[in-house]
């Protein structure tokens, strides 16, 4: 982490400072010229450090006092390093911490207690006795392979590090080995692909079902329309035929009746009531009759 400016090294600031060639957490309790007076957490020793040997805390932020409840899993400073522990009580503003594995109990100020810096990547149900995992050892901040799970504990798991070192670690300090993590990632990718594919197939089936349903509805609608049209045509034809039959019946009945006052005359077959003989046809060629004679018109003269 970058070093701090002088203006940032205020009393009460949580920092890291160099002590015996290594970085350790501490708190600024004052200034001496340009240098900061640091009280190292856990050791309680006080050193004067130059600005170049002081930096912002590179790890997770500390907890608020209200977050340090009994039973909370935390990390606290012990012998200059952060170790996992559980809050078992409070003493004023300080937290009483029982460190996992070691079982020693220390009273720690709020500045020397923080939330677990690592996020869990496994669930408790995934871990069984005898499994080989990678374990985080807070003493040197290193992940070690081939850590064997021995049993479940109240606040985590009892594990054996290579070299027969037995420790109690919280769930956050355990993870799958690199090959297993790669396999898990691949499995998760494949599972995600399958879920997406399945969702796509379900979506396509739903669309097809909707389309089939719509086609069936349209087909039924057309059939119903055709049936109604045929029924309407039948009714129209029946009404037309009824009117035609009624008119024919009327004509038939009225043709044989004699109208009172009319002269009955047997009609001449093949003749018309307007037929006249060719005799006497004026102006008809071959009739022997001339044209009608008219008096010659004279010019009218006005009397003087």
PDB file of N, CA, C and O in Angstrom, residues 110-154:
ATOM      1  N   UNK A 110     -11.143  -1.806  19.964  1.00  0.00           N
ATOM      2  CA  UNK A 110     -11.878  -1.823  18.691  1.00  0.00           C
ATOM      3  C   UNK A 110     -10.961  -1.707  17.472  1.00  0.00           C
ATOM      4  O   UNK A 110     -11.248  -2.276  16.417  1.00  0.00           O
ATOM      5  N   UNK A 111      -9.832  -0.968  17.610  1.00  0.00           N
ATOM      6  CA  UNK A 111      -8.931  -0.791  16.475  1.00  0.00           C
ATOM      7  C   UNK A 111      -8.199  -2.067  16.105  1.00  0.00           C
ATOM      8  O   UNK A 111      -7.693  -2.192  14.984  1.00  0.00           O
ATOM      9  N   UNK A 112      -8.142  -3.034  17.005  1.00  0.00           N
ATOM     10  CA  UNK A 112      -7.409  -4.275  16.737  1.00  0.00           C
ATOM     11  C   UNK A 112      -8.346  -5.443  16.458  1.00  0.00           C
ATOM     12  O   UNK A 112      -7.945  -6.603  16.529  1.00  0.00           O
ATOM     13  N   UNK A 113      -9.593  -5.136  16.148  1.00  0.00           N
ATOM     14  CA  UNK A 113     -10.577  -6.161  15.793  1.00  0.00           C
ATOM     15  C   UNK A 113     -11.225  -5.777  14.467  1.00  0.00           C
ATOM     16  O   UNK A 113     -11.568  -4.611  14.254  1.00  0.00           O
ATOM     17  N   UNK A 114     -11.366  -6.737  13.596  1.00  0.00           N
ATOM     18  CA  UNK A 114     -11.984  -6.469  12.280  1.00  0.00           C
ATOM     19  C   UNK A 114     -12.802  -7.668  11.835  1.00  0.00           C
ATOM     20  O   UNK A 114     -12.684  -8.771  12.402  1.00  0.00           O
ATOM     21  N   UNK A 115     -13.592  -7.445  10.811  1.00  0.00           N
ATOM     22  CA  UNK A 115     -14.367  -8.535  10.233  1.00  0.00           C
ATOM     23  C   UNK A 115     -13.409  -9.506   9.544  1.00  0.00           C
ATOM     24  O   UNK A 115     -12.286  -9.132   9.186  1.00  0.00           O
ATOM     25  N   UNK A 116     -13.840 -10.748   9.370  1.00  0.00           N
ATOM     26  CA  UNK A 116     -12.991 -11.712   8.676  1.00  0.00           C
ATOM     27  C   UNK A 116     -12.643 -11.176   7.291  1.00  0.00           C
ATOM     28  O   UNK A 116     -13.531 -10.771   6.525  1.00  0.00           O
ATOM     29  N   UNK A 117     -11.339 -11.153   6.973  1.00  0.00           N
ATOM     30  CA  UNK A 117     -10.883 -10.511   5.738  1.00  0.00           C
ATOM     31  C   UNK A 117     -11.165 -11.328   4.492  1.00  0.00           C
ATOM     32  O   UNK A 117     -11.101 -10.813   3.380  1.00  0.00           O
ATOM     33  N   UNK A 118     -11.480 -12.623   4.659  1.00  0.00           N
ATOM     34  CA  UNK A 118     -11.720 -13.494   3.510  1.00  0.00           C
ATOM     35  C   UNK A 118     -13.195 -13.871   3.439  1.00  0.00           C
ATOM     36  O   UNK A 118     -13.810 -14.172   4.457  1.00  0.00           O
ATOM     37  N   UNK A 119     -13.726 -13.842   2.253  1.00  0.00           N
ATOM     38  CA  UNK A 119     -15.115 -14.245   2.047  1.00  0.00           C
ATOM     39  C   UNK A 119     -15.183 -15.754   1.855  1.00  0.00           C
ATOM     40  O   UNK A 119     -14.308 -16.341   1.202  1.00  0.00           O
ATOM     41  N   UNK A 120     -16.183 -16.408   2.422  1.00  0.00           N
ATOM     42  CA  UNK A 120     -16.271 -17.866   2.264  1.00  0.00           C
ATOM     43  C   UNK A 120     -16.591 -18.246   0.822  1.00  0.00           C
ATOM     44  O   UNK A 120     -17.374 -17.583   0.147  1.00  0.00           O
ATOM     45  N   UNK A 121     -15.970 -19.304   0.342  1.00  0.00           N
ATOM     46  CA  UNK A 121     -16.238 -19.812  -1.013  1.00  0.00           C
ATOM     47  C   UNK A 121     -16.932 -21.163  -0.986  1.00  0.00           C
ATOM     48  O   UNK A 121     -17.329 -21.670  -2.029  1.00  0.00           O
ATOM     49  N   UNK A 122     -17.050 -21.740   0.211  1.00  0.00           N
ATOM     50  CA  UNK A 122     -17.718 -23.026   0.378  1.00  0.00           C
ATOM     51  C   UNK A 122     -18.837 -22.901   1.394  1.00  0.00           C
ATOM     52  O   UNK A 122     -18.874 -21.958   2.184  1.00  0.00           O
ATOM     53  N   UNK A 123     -19.728 -23.884   1.364  1.00  0.00           N
ATOM     54  CA  UNK A 123     -20.758 -23.995   2.390  1.00  0.00           C
ATOM     55  C   UNK A 123     -20.369 -25.130   3.339  1.00  0.00           C
ATOM     56  O   UNK A 123     -19.685 -26.084   2.940  1.00  0.00           O
ATOM     57  N   UNK A 124     -20.817 -25.020   4.565  1.00  0.00           N
ATOM     58  CA  UNK A 124     -20.473 -26.053   5.556  1.00  0.00           C
ATOM     59  C   UNK A 124     -20.896 -27.436   5.097  1.00  0.00           C
ATOM     60  O   UNK A 124     -20.197 -28.426   5.348  1.00  0.00           O
ATOM     61  N   UNK A 125     -22.033 -27.513   4.409  1.00  0.00           N
ATOM     62  CA  UNK A 125     -22.545 -28.815   3.975  1.00  0.00           C
ATOM     63  C   UNK A 125     -21.649 -29.470   2.924  1.00  0.00           C
ATOM     64  O   UNK A 125     -21.744 -30.679   2.683  1.00  0.00           O
ATOM     65  N   UNK A 126     -20.767 -28.688   2.282  1.00  0.00           N
ATOM     66  CA  UNK A 126     -19.886 -29.225   1.251  1.00  0.00           C
ATOM     67  C   UNK A 126     -18.620 -29.860   1.826  1.00  0.00           C
ATOM     68  O   UNK A 126     -17.898 -30.547   1.116  1.00  0.00           O
ATOM     69  N   UNK A 127     -18.354 -29.596   3.099  1.00  0.00           N
ATOM     70  CA  UNK A 127     -17.099 -30.048   3.704  1.00  0.00           C
ATOM     71  C   UNK A 127     -17.346 -31.290   4.551  1.00  0.00           C
ATOM     72  O   UNK A 127     -18.233 -31.308   5.405  1.00  0.00           O
ATOM     73  N   UNK A 128     -16.550 -32.308   4.302  1.00  0.00           N
ATOM     74  CA  UNK A 128     -16.657 -33.564   5.042  1.00  0.00           C
ATOM     75  C   UNK A 128     -15.285 -33.948   5.595  1.00  0.00           C
ATOM     76  O   UNK A 128     -14.246 -33.532   5.084  1.00  0.00           O
ATOM     77  N   UNK A 129     -15.317 -34.744   6.629  1.00  0.00           N
ATOM     78  CA  UNK A 129     -14.065 -35.238   7.226  1.00  0.00           C
ATOM     79  C   UNK A 129     -13.273 -36.042   6.203  1.00  0.00           C
ATOM     80  O   UNK A 129     -13.841 -36.837   5.453  1.00  0.00           O
ATOM     81  N   UNK A 130     -11.955 -35.791   6.166  1.00  0.00           N
ATOM     82  CA  UNK A 130     -11.097 -36.501   5.237  1.00  0.00           C
ATOM     83  C   UNK A 130     -10.848 -35.773   3.928  1.00  0.00           C
ATOM     84  O   UNK A 130     -10.000 -36.198   3.139  1.00  0.00           O
ATOM     85  N   UNK A 131     -11.581 -34.694   3.677  1.00  0.00           N
ATOM     86  CA  UNK A 131     -11.391 -33.947   2.437  1.00  0.00           C
ATOM     87  C   UNK A 131     -10.041 -33.231   2.444  1.00  0.00           C
ATOM     88  O   UNK A 131      -9.564 -32.779   3.481  1.00  0.00           O
ATOM     89  N   UNK A 132      -9.452 -33.127   1.255  1.00  0.00           N
ATOM     90  CA  UNK A 132      -8.225 -32.356   1.068  1.00  0.00           C
ATOM     91  C   UNK A 132      -8.587 -30.999   0.483  1.00  0.00           C
ATOM     92  O   UNK A 132      -9.186 -30.916  -0.593  1.00  0.00           O
ATOM     93  N   UNK A 133      -8.274 -29.954   1.212  1.00  0.00           N
ATOM     94  CA  UNK A 133      -8.598 -28.603   0.793  1.00  0.00           C
ATOM     95  C   UNK A 133      -7.351 -27.734   0.870  1.00  0.00           C
ATOM     96  O   UNK A 133      -6.268 -28.201   1.241  1.00  0.00           O
ATOM     97  N   UNK A 134      -7.520 -26.486   0.504  1.00  0.00           N
ATOM     98  CA  UNK A 134      -6.477 -25.488   0.755  1.00  0.00           C
ATOM     99  C   UNK A 134      -6.878 -24.703   1.995  1.00  0.00           C
ATOM    100  O   UNK A 134      -8.039 -24.317   2.155  1.00  0.00           O
ATOM    101  N   UNK A 135      -5.906 -24.481   2.889  1.00  0.00           N
ATOM    102  CA  UNK A 135      -6.187 -23.762   4.124  1.00  0.00           C
ATOM    103  C   UNK A 135      -5.318 -22.523   4.258  1.00  0.00           C
ATOM    104  O   UNK A 135      -4.144 -22.510   3.855  1.00  0.00           O
ATOM    105  N   UNK A 136      -5.914 -21.485   4.818  1.00  0.00           N
ATOM    106  CA  UNK A 136      -5.201 -20.214   5.013  1.00  0.00           C
ATOM    107  C   UNK A 136      -4.646 -20.169   6.425  1.00  0.00           C
ATOM    108  O   UNK A 136      -5.383 -20.315   7.408  1.00  0.00           O
ATOM    109  N   UNK A 137      -3.321 -19.963   6.518  1.00  0.00           N
ATOM    110  CA  UNK A 137      -2.694 -19.868   7.832  1.00  0.00           C
ATOM    111  C   UNK A 137      -2.404 -18.389   8.126  1.00  0.00           C
ATOM    112  O   UNK A 137      -1.592 -17.757   7.438  1.00  0.00           O
ATOM    113  N   UNK A 138      -3.113 -17.806   9.095  1.00  0.00           N
ATOM    114  CA  UNK A 138      -2.977 -16.375   9.343  1.00  0.00           C
ATOM    115  C   UNK A 138      -1.599 -15.967   9.856  1.00  0.00           C
ATOM    116  O   UNK A 138      -1.208 -14.810   9.746  1.00  0.00           O
ATOM    117  N   UNK A 139      -0.837 -16.919  10.424  1.00  0.00           N
ATOM    118  CA  UNK A 139       0.468 -16.574  10.969  1.00  0.00           C
ATOM    119  C   UNK A 139       1.408 -15.998   9.935  1.00  0.00           C
ATOM    120  O   UNK A 139       2.180 -15.081  10.210  1.00  0.00           O
ATOM    121  N   UNK A 140       1.330 -16.548   8.701  1.00  0.00           N
ATOM    122  CA  UNK A 140       2.173 -16.015   7.625  1.00  0.00           C
ATOM    123  C   UNK A 140       1.355 -15.584   6.406  1.00  0.00           C
ATOM    124  O   UNK A 140       1.915 -15.358   5.335  1.00  0.00           O
ATOM    125  N   UNK A 141       0.011 -15.515   6.576  1.00  0.00           N
ATOM    126  CA  UNK A 141      -0.900 -15.046   5.510  1.00  0.00           C
ATOM    127  C   UNK A 141      -0.690 -15.831   4.219  1.00  0.00           C
ATOM    128  O   UNK A 141      -0.625 -15.252   3.118  1.00  0.00           O
ATOM    129  N   UNK A 142      -0.627 -17.151   4.337  1.00  0.00           N
ATOM    130  CA  UNK A 142      -0.350 -18.000   3.172  1.00  0.00           C
ATOM    131  C   UNK A 142      -1.399 -19.108   3.065  1.00  0.00           C
ATOM    132  O   UNK A 142      -1.838 -19.663   4.071  1.00  0.00           O
ATOM    133  N   UNK A 143      -1.778 -19.408   1.811  1.00  0.00           N
ATOM    134  CA  UNK A 143      -2.661 -20.540   1.537  1.00  0.00           C
ATOM    135  C   UNK A 143      -1.799 -21.794   1.344  1.00  0.00           C
ATOM    136  O   UNK A 143      -0.852 -21.793   0.571  1.00  0.00           O
ATOM    137  N   UNK A 144      -2.157 -22.873   2.048  1.00  0.00           N
ATOM    138  CA  UNK A 144      -1.413 -24.127   1.961  1.00  0.00           C
ATOM    139  C   UNK A 144      -2.291 -25.201   1.322  1.00  0.00           C
ATOM    140  O   UNK A 144      -3.477 -25.343   1.672  1.00  0.00           O
ATOM    141  N   UNK A 145      -1.716 -25.982   0.390  1.00  0.00           N
ATOM    142  CA  UNK A 145      -2.480 -27.082  -0.210  1.00  0.00           C
ATOM    143  C   UNK A 145      -2.477 -28.314   0.686  1.00  0.00           C
ATOM    144  O   UNK A 145      -1.716 -28.399   1.666  1.00  0.00           O
ATOM    145  N   UNK A 146      -3.314 -29.276   0.320  1.00  0.00           N
ATOM    146  CA  UNK A 146      -3.354 -30.570   1.008  1.00  0.00           C
ATOM    147  C   UNK A 146      -3.579 -30.443   2.505  1.00  0.00           C
ATOM    148  O   UNK A 146      -2.937 -31.113   3.324  1.00  0.00           O
ATOM    149  N   UNK A 147      -4.503 -29.577   2.875  1.00  0.00           N
ATOM    150  CA  UNK A 147      -4.925 -29.472   4.272  1.00  0.00           C
ATOM    151  C   UNK A 147      -6.062 -30.470   4.474  1.00  0.00           C
ATOM    152  O   UNK A 147      -7.062 -30.443   3.746  1.00  0.00           O
ATOM    153  N   UNK A 148      -5.924 -31.340   5.444  1.00  0.00           N
ATOM    154  CA  UNK A 148      -6.906 -32.406   5.666  1.00  0.00           C
ATOM    155  C   UNK A 148      -7.918 -31.991   6.726  1.00  0.00           C
ATOM    156  O   UNK A 148      -7.546 -31.560   7.825  1.00  0.00           O
ATOM    157  N   UNK A 149      -9.198 -32.131   6.381  1.00  0.00           N
ATOM    158  CA  UNK A 149     -10.265 -31.822   7.333  1.00  0.00           C
ATOM    159  C   UNK A 149     -10.401 -32.977   8.309  1.00  0.00           C
ATOM    160  O   UNK A 149     -10.568 -34.133   7.909  1.00  0.00           O
ATOM    161  N   UNK A 150     -10.318 -32.652   9.596  1.00  0.00           N
ATOM    162  CA  UNK A 150     -10.434 -33.685  10.628  1.00  0.00           C
ATOM    163  C   UNK A 150     -11.863 -33.784  11.135  1.00  0.00           C
ATOM    164  O   UNK A 150     -12.449 -34.871  11.188  1.00  0.00           O
ATOM    165  N   UNK A 151     -12.440 -32.654  11.521  1.00  0.00           N
ATOM    166  CA  UNK A 151     -13.802 -32.671  12.065  1.00  0.00           C
ATOM    167  C   UNK A 151     -14.378 -31.263  12.083  1.00  0.00           C
ATOM    168  O   UNK A 151     -13.673 -30.269  11.894  1.00  0.00           O
ATOM    169  N   UNK A 152     -15.685 -31.210  12.353  1.00  0.00           N
ATOM    170  CA  UNK A 152     -16.385 -29.935  12.495  1.00  0.00           C
ATOM    171  C   UNK A 152     -16.239 -29.467  13.933  1.00  0.00           C
ATOM    172  O   UNK A 152     -16.300 -30.268  14.865  1.00  0.00           O
ATOM    173  N   UNK A 153     -16.019 -28.161  14.090  1.00  0.00           N
ATOM    174  CA  UNK A 153     -15.918 -27.589  15.435  1.00  0.00           C
ATOM    175  C   UNK A 153     -17.049 -26.583  15.642  1.00  0.00           C
ATOM    176  O   UNK A 153     -17.854 -26.334  14.737  1.00  0.00           O
ATOM    177  N   UNK A 154     -17.082 -26.001  16.820  1.00  0.00           N
ATOM    178  CA  UNK A 154     -18.163 -25.064  17.148  1.00  0.00           C
ATOM    179  C   UNK A 154     -18.122 -23.826  16.262  1.00  0.00           C
ATOM    180  O   UNK A 154     -19.163 -23.324  15.835  1.00  0.00           O
TER     181      UNK A 154
END
